[in-house]
């Protein structure tokens, strides 16, 4: 629940790349994907839905949000020393999208509803 004028900030896999990473034949199809991540040295199964950018954007708009910002983040320069291969990959291909979406502001006190 957000106050009027509140912000929702979220990160998703970049839809322009994740369908290729997972070998999916149809970019426009919304589907559940299963992946395995290593967390604290142990494999963990992660499930998520991949969908095209238009579906991500439209879901926010349909819920009444205004998309205020859309970022395709890149790694910090210090990441090059920590993981040179990962740094190179994330510096040249989009991996994530960050959305900032705003709720409508409340009408001024005493204003008539439209």
C-alpha positions in Angstrom: 0.0 0.0 0.0 1.4 3.4 -1.0 0.3 6.9 0.0 -0.8 9.2 -2.7 2.3 10.4 -4.5 4.3 7.4 -3.2 6.9 5.6 -5.3 7.3 1.9 -6.1 10.8 1.0 -7.0 11.5 -2.4 -8.5 14.0 -4.4 -10.4 13.3 -7.1 -13.0 15.3 -9.2 -15.4 15.8 -7.2 -18.6 13.2 -8.7 -21.0 15.3 -7.9 -24.0 17.9 -10.4 -22.9 16.3 -13.0 -20.5 14.4 -14.8 -23.3 17.8 -15.4 -25.0 19.5 -16.5 -21.8 16.9 -19.1 -21.2 16.6 -20.2 -24.8 13.0 -19.2 -25.1 11.5 -19.2 -28.7 9.1 -16.3 -28.2 10.0 -12.9 -26.7 6.3 -11.9 -26.5 5.2 -14.9 -24.5 4.7 -14.4 -20.7 5.9 -17.6 -19.0 7.2 -18.9 -15.7 11.0 -19.6 -15.8 12.9 -21.7 -13.3 16.6 -21.0 -12.7 19.2 -22.1 -10.1 21.2 -19.6 -8.2 24.0 -20.2 -5.8 23.2 -18.6 -2.4 25.6 -19.0 0.5 27.3 -21.7 -1.4 24.2 -23.8 -2.0 22.0 -24.1 -5.1 18.6 -22.5 -4.8 15.7 -22.9 -7.3 14.2 -19.5 -8.2 11.0 -19.2 -10.2 9.9 -16.0 -11.9 7.8 -14.8 -14.8 9.4 -13.4 -17.9 7.4 -11.1 -20.1 8.1 -8.5 -22.8 8.8 -4.9 -21.8 5.4 -3.7 -23.0 3.7 -6.1 -20.5 5.9 -4.8 -17.6 5.2 -1.2 -18.5 1.5 -1.7 -19.1 0.9 -3.6 -15.9 2.2 -0.6 -14.0 0.1 1.8 -16.0 -3.0 -0.4 -15.7 -2.5 -0.3 -11.9 -2.7 3.5 -11.9 1.0 4.2 -11.7 3.0 6.7 -13.8 6.4 5.4 -14.8 8.7 8.1 -13.6 12.0 6.5 -14.4 13.3 3.4 -16.3 17.0 2.6 -15.9 19.3 -0.1 -17.4 22.0 -0.2 -14.7 25.6 -1.1 -15.4 28.1 -2.3 -12.9 30.3 0.0 -10.8 34.0 0.3 -12.0 35.2 -1.5 -8.9 33.3 -4.6 -10.1 35.9 -5.1 -12.8 38.4 -6.3 -10.2 35.9 -8.5 -8.3 34.5 -10.4 -11.4 36.2 -9.3 -14.7 34.0 -11.7 -16.8 30.7 -10.6 -15.1 31.8 -7.0 -15.4 32.4 -7.3 -19.1 29.1 -9.0 -19.7 27.0 -6.6 -17.6 28.8 -3.6 -19.2 27.9 -4.5 -22.7 24.4 -6.2 -22.5 21.4 -5.2 -20.4 20.7 -7.6 -17.6 18.2 -5.7 -15.4 15.6 -3.0 -15.6 14.8 -0.7 -12.7 11.4 1.0 -12.7 10.4 3.9 -10.5 6.6 4.3 -10.7 4.5 6.9 -8.8 1.0 6.8 -7.5 -1.3 9.7 -8.3 -1.0 12.6 -5.9 -4.0 13.2 -3.7 -6.2 16.1 -4.8 -5.9 19.3 -2.8 -7.9 19.3 0.4 -11.4 20.4 -0.3 -11.1 19.9 -4.1 -14.1 18.3 -5.8 -13.6 14.8 -7.1 -13.6 14.6 -10.9 
